[in-house]
PDB file of C-alpha atoms in Angstrom:
ATOM      1  CA  MET A 899       2.069  19.633  -1.523  1.00 82.00           C
ATOM      2  CA  ASP A 900       0.004  20.380   1.331  1.00 91.00           C
ATOM      3  CA  LYS A 901      -0.489  17.567   4.404  1.00 96.00           C
ATOM      4  CA  LEU A 902      -4.326  15.756   4.622  1.00 97.00           C
ATOM      5  CA  TYR A 903      -4.750  14.122   7.800  1.00 98.00           C
ATOM      6  CA  TRP A 904      -7.839  12.773   9.419  1.00 97.00           C
ATOM      7  CA  GLU A 905      -8.247  10.709  12.508  1.00 98.00           C
ATOM      8  CA  GLY A 906     -10.073   7.615  12.264  1.00 98.00           C
ATOM      9  CA  THR A 907     -13.389   6.923  13.991  1.00 98.00           C
ATOM     10  CA  GLU A 908     -15.476   4.045  15.096  1.00 97.00           C
ATOM     11  CA  THR A 909     -17.124   4.151  11.257  1.00 98.00           C
ATOM     12  CA  THR A 910     -14.146   5.979   8.880  1.00 98.00           C
ATOM     13  CA  PRO A 911     -10.276   5.050   8.587  1.00 98.00           C
ATOM     14  CA  GLU A 912      -7.716   7.258   9.547  1.00 99.00           C
ATOM     15  CA  VAL A 913      -6.185   9.579   6.809  1.00 99.00           C
ATOM     16  CA  LEU A 914      -2.425  10.533   6.541  1.00 98.00           C
ATOM     17  CA  PHE A 915      -0.979  12.269   3.262  1.00 98.00           C
ATOM     18  CA  ASP A 916       2.267  13.430   4.385  1.00 97.00           C
ATOM     19  CA  PRO A 917       4.506  14.339   1.102  1.00 95.00           C
ATOM     20  CA  GLU A 918       6.834  16.033   3.171  1.00 95.00           C
ATOM     21  CA  ASN A 919       7.924  12.900   5.115  1.00 96.00           C
ATOM     22  CA  GLN A 920       6.287  10.587   2.075  1.00 96.00           C
ATOM     23  CA  LYS A 921       3.595   9.418   3.628  1.00 97.00           C
ATOM     24  CA  TYR A 922       0.854   8.104   2.280  1.00 98.00           C
ATOM     25  CA  GLU A 923      -1.963   5.974   4.263  1.00 98.00           C
ATOM     26  CA  ILE A 924      -5.677   5.325   4.716  1.00 98.00           C
ATOM     27  CA  THR A 925      -5.968   2.942   7.883  1.00 98.00           C
ATOM     28  CA  GLY A 926      -9.149   1.810   9.755  1.00 97.00           C
ATOM     29  CA  ARG A 927     -12.251   0.529   9.329  1.00 97.00           C
ATOM     30  CA  SER A 928     -14.380   2.386   6.425  1.00 98.00           C
ATOM     31  CA  PHE A 929     -18.182   2.171   7.034  1.00 97.00           C
ATOM     32  CA  PRO A 930     -19.303   6.392   7.024  1.00 97.00           C
ATOM     33  CA  GLU A 931     -22.591   7.086   6.475  1.00 95.00           C
ATOM     34  CA  ASP A 932     -22.640   8.887   3.645  1.00 97.00           C
ATOM     35  CA  PRO A 933     -18.569   7.705   1.930  1.00 96.00           C
ATOM     36  CA  VAL A 934     -19.405  10.228  -1.273  1.00 96.00           C
ATOM     37  CA  GLU A 935     -19.145  12.989   1.828  1.00 97.00           C
ATOM     38  CA  PHE A 936     -16.001  11.390   3.366  1.00 98.00           C
ATOM     39  CA  PHE A 937     -14.709  10.103   0.274  1.00 98.00           C
ATOM     40  CA  GLN A 938     -14.556  13.221  -1.614  1.00 98.00           C
ATOM     41  CA  PRO A 939     -11.934  15.744  -0.436  1.00 98.00           C
ATOM     42  CA  ILE A 940      -9.314  11.962  -0.480  1.00 98.00           C
ATOM     43  CA  PHE A 941     -10.222  12.249  -4.400  1.00 98.00           C
ATOM     44  CA  ASP A 942      -9.746  16.346  -4.624  1.00 98.00           C
ATOM     45  CA  TRP A 943      -6.871  16.391  -2.289  1.00 98.00           C
ATOM     46  CA  ILE A 944      -5.150  12.925  -5.174  1.00 97.00           C
ATOM     47  CA  ASP A 945      -6.403  15.175  -8.237  1.00 96.00           C
ATOM     48  CA  ALA A 946      -4.966  18.661  -6.723  1.00 96.00           C
ATOM     49  CA  ASN A 947      -1.646  17.700  -5.056  1.00 95.00           C
ATOM     50  CA  LEU A 948      -0.162  14.366  -7.316  1.00 94.00           C
ATOM     51  CA  PRO A 949       0.837  15.988 -10.272  1.00 94.00           C
ATOM     52  CA  GLU A 950       2.985  17.766  -7.929  1.00 93.00           C
ATOM     53  CA  ALA A 951       4.342  15.044  -6.364  1.00 93.00           C
ATOM     54  CA  ASP A 952       8.388  14.412  -7.505  1.00 93.00           C
ATOM     55  CA  HIS A 953       9.226  11.345  -5.526  1.00 94.00           C
ATOM     56  CA  LYS A 954       7.513   7.942  -5.502  1.00 96.00           C
ATOM     57  CA  VAL A 955       3.953   7.393  -3.971  1.00 97.00           C
ATOM     58  CA  LYS A 956       3.499   4.871  -2.310  1.00 98.00           C
ATOM     59  CA  MET A 957      -0.014   4.409  -0.639  1.00 98.00           C
ATOM     60  CA  LYS A 958      -0.641   2.285   2.294  1.00 98.00           C
ATOM     61  CA  MET A 959      -4.001   0.753   2.421  1.00 98.00           C
ATOM     62  CA  HIS A 960      -4.762  -1.135   5.932  1.00 97.00           C
ATOM     63  CA  ILE A 961      -8.529  -1.249   5.825  1.00 96.00           C
ATOM     64  CA  GLU A 962      -9.672  -3.915   8.122  1.00 94.00           C
ATOM     65  CA  TYR A 963     -13.088  -4.119   7.389  1.00 95.00           C
ATOM     66  CA  PHE A 964     -15.454  -2.012   4.875  1.00 96.00           C
ATOM     67  CA  ASN A 965     -19.216  -1.686   3.721  1.00 96.00           C
ATOM     68  CA  SER A 966     -19.840  -2.258   0.062  1.00 95.00           C
ATOM     69  CA  SER A 967     -20.261   1.511  -0.528  1.00 95.00           C
ATOM     70  CA  SER A 968     -16.760   1.837   0.829  1.00 97.00           C
ATOM     71  CA  ASN A 969     -15.786  -0.576  -1.934  1.00 96.00           C
ATOM     72  CA  ARG A 970     -16.570   1.424  -4.341  1.00 97.00           C
ATOM     73  CA  MET A 971     -14.740   4.614  -3.069  1.00 98.00           C
ATOM     74  CA  ILE A 972     -11.708   2.300  -2.317  1.00 98.00           C
ATOM     75  CA  LEU A 973     -11.579   1.242  -6.363  1.00 98.00           C
ATOM     76  CA  LEU A 974     -12.529   5.109  -7.663  1.00 98.00           C
ATOM     77  CA  ILE A 975      -8.807   5.875  -5.175  1.00 98.00           C
ATOM     78  CA  LEU A 976      -7.012   3.199  -7.121  1.00 98.00           C
ATOM     79  CA  LYS A 977      -8.597   4.445 -10.236  1.00 98.00           C
ATOM     80  CA  LYS A 978      -7.008   7.925  -9.621  1.00 98.00           C
ATOM     81  CA  LEU A 979      -3.929   6.438  -8.962  1.00 98.00           C
ATOM     82  CA  GLU A 980      -3.969   4.719 -11.966  1.00 98.00           C
ATOM     83  CA  GLU A 981      -4.194   7.701 -14.026  1.00 97.00           C
ATOM     84  CA  HIS A 982      -1.796   9.494 -12.220  1.00 96.00           C
ATOM     85  CA  LEU A 983       1.049   6.960 -12.918  1.00 97.00           C
ATOM     86  CA  ALA A 984      -0.050   6.510 -16.956  1.00 97.00           C
ATOM     87  CA  ALA A 985       0.275  10.488 -16.622  1.00 96.00           C
ATOM     88  CA  GLY A 986       4.204   9.242 -15.908  1.00 96.00           C
ATOM     89  CA  LYS A 987       3.974   9.889 -11.842  1.00 96.00           C
ATOM     90  CA  ASP A 988       5.524   6.835  -9.630  1.00 97.00           C
ATOM     91  CA  ILE A 989       2.934   5.247  -7.928  1.00 98.00           C
ATOM     92  CA  ALA A 990       2.423   2.008  -6.200  1.00 98.00           C
ATOM     93  CA  VAL A 991      -0.085   0.465  -3.895  1.00 99.00           C
ATOM     94  CA  GLN A 992       0.787  -1.737  -0.499  1.00 99.00           C
ATOM     95  CA  TRP A 993      -2.615  -3.498   0.307  1.00 98.00           C
ATOM     96  CA  CYS A 994      -2.195  -4.630   4.530  1.00 98.00           C
ATOM     97  CA  TYR A 995      -3.587  -7.214   5.613  1.00 97.00           C
ATOM     98  CA  ASP A 996      -4.073  -9.713   8.769  1.00 94.00           C
ATOM     99  CA  ASP A 997      -7.012 -11.923   7.593  1.00 94.00           C
ATOM    100  CA  GLU A 998      -7.986 -14.166   3.879  1.00 96.00           C
ATOM    101  CA  GLU A 999     -11.175 -11.633   3.678  1.00 95.00           C
ATOM    102  CA  VAL A1000      -8.890  -9.263   3.168  1.00 96.00           C
ATOM    103  CA  LEU A1001      -6.459 -10.536   1.263  1.00 97.00           C
ATOM    104  CA  GLY A1002      -9.479 -11.671  -1.312  1.00 97.00           C
ATOM    105  CA  ASP A1003     -10.182  -7.923  -1.389  1.00 97.00           C
ATOM    106  CA  GLY A1004      -6.688  -6.803  -2.107  1.00 97.00           C
ATOM    107  CA  GLN A1005      -6.390  -9.531  -5.188  1.00 98.00           C
ATOM    108  CA  MET A1006      -9.370  -8.190  -6.456  1.00 98.00           C
ATOM    109  CA  TYR A1007      -8.677  -4.900  -7.004  1.00 98.00           C
ATOM    110  CA  SER A1008      -4.981  -5.500  -8.050  1.00 98.00           C
ATOM    111  CA  THR A1009      -6.735  -6.741 -11.263  1.00 98.00           C
ATOM    112  CA  LEU A1010      -9.099  -4.281 -11.576  1.00 98.00           C
ATOM    113  CA  VAL A1011      -6.452  -1.432 -11.718  1.00 98.00           C
ATOM    114  CA  ASN A1012      -3.252  -0.972 -13.649  1.00 98.00           C
ATOM    115  CA  VAL A1013      -0.875  -0.268 -10.385  1.00 98.00           C
ATOM    116  CA  PRO A1014       2.407  -2.082  -9.044  1.00 98.00           C
ATOM    117  CA  PHE A1015       0.545  -3.699  -5.966  1.00 97.00           C
ATOM    118  CA  GLU A1016       2.424  -5.301  -2.825  1.00 98.00           C
ATOM    119  CA  LEU A1017       0.138  -7.571  -0.712  1.00 98.00           C
ATOM    120  CA  VAL A1018       1.653  -7.295   2.503  1.00 98.00           C
ATOM    121  CA  GLU A1019       0.136  -9.537   5.431  1.00 97.00           C
ATOM    122  CA  VAL A1020       0.970  -8.078   8.750  1.00 95.00           C
ATOM    123  CA  ASP A1021       0.165  -8.890  12.268  1.00 85.00           C
ATOM    124  CA  GLU A1022      -2.760  -7.646  14.415  1.00 66.00           C
TER     125      GLU A1022
END
């Protein structure tokens, strides 16, 4: 499995998928100019690498703000995780929030996909 790392910017989240250290994280703000261009490599990585995972994949998502285009892309990531869970992989999502709006987003996503969801309040 390959490592994927992108440093976050003012408009894009930091992405760290590190199978060797079993860290899978998307953190920061998400309102890229071209969401499909930004997120497509993430979708590709998930499809290429998760079938090889021999450990639990806990996707930590702490997205402080995202626009409607990113909303759709986040849902597609969760749907991809759901597909791999259905194929027998051990997958869960840890949705981190520091305000009620982000909590509400996590609660909404948890009803839209059949993936174990943990909602975690963080101080920031």
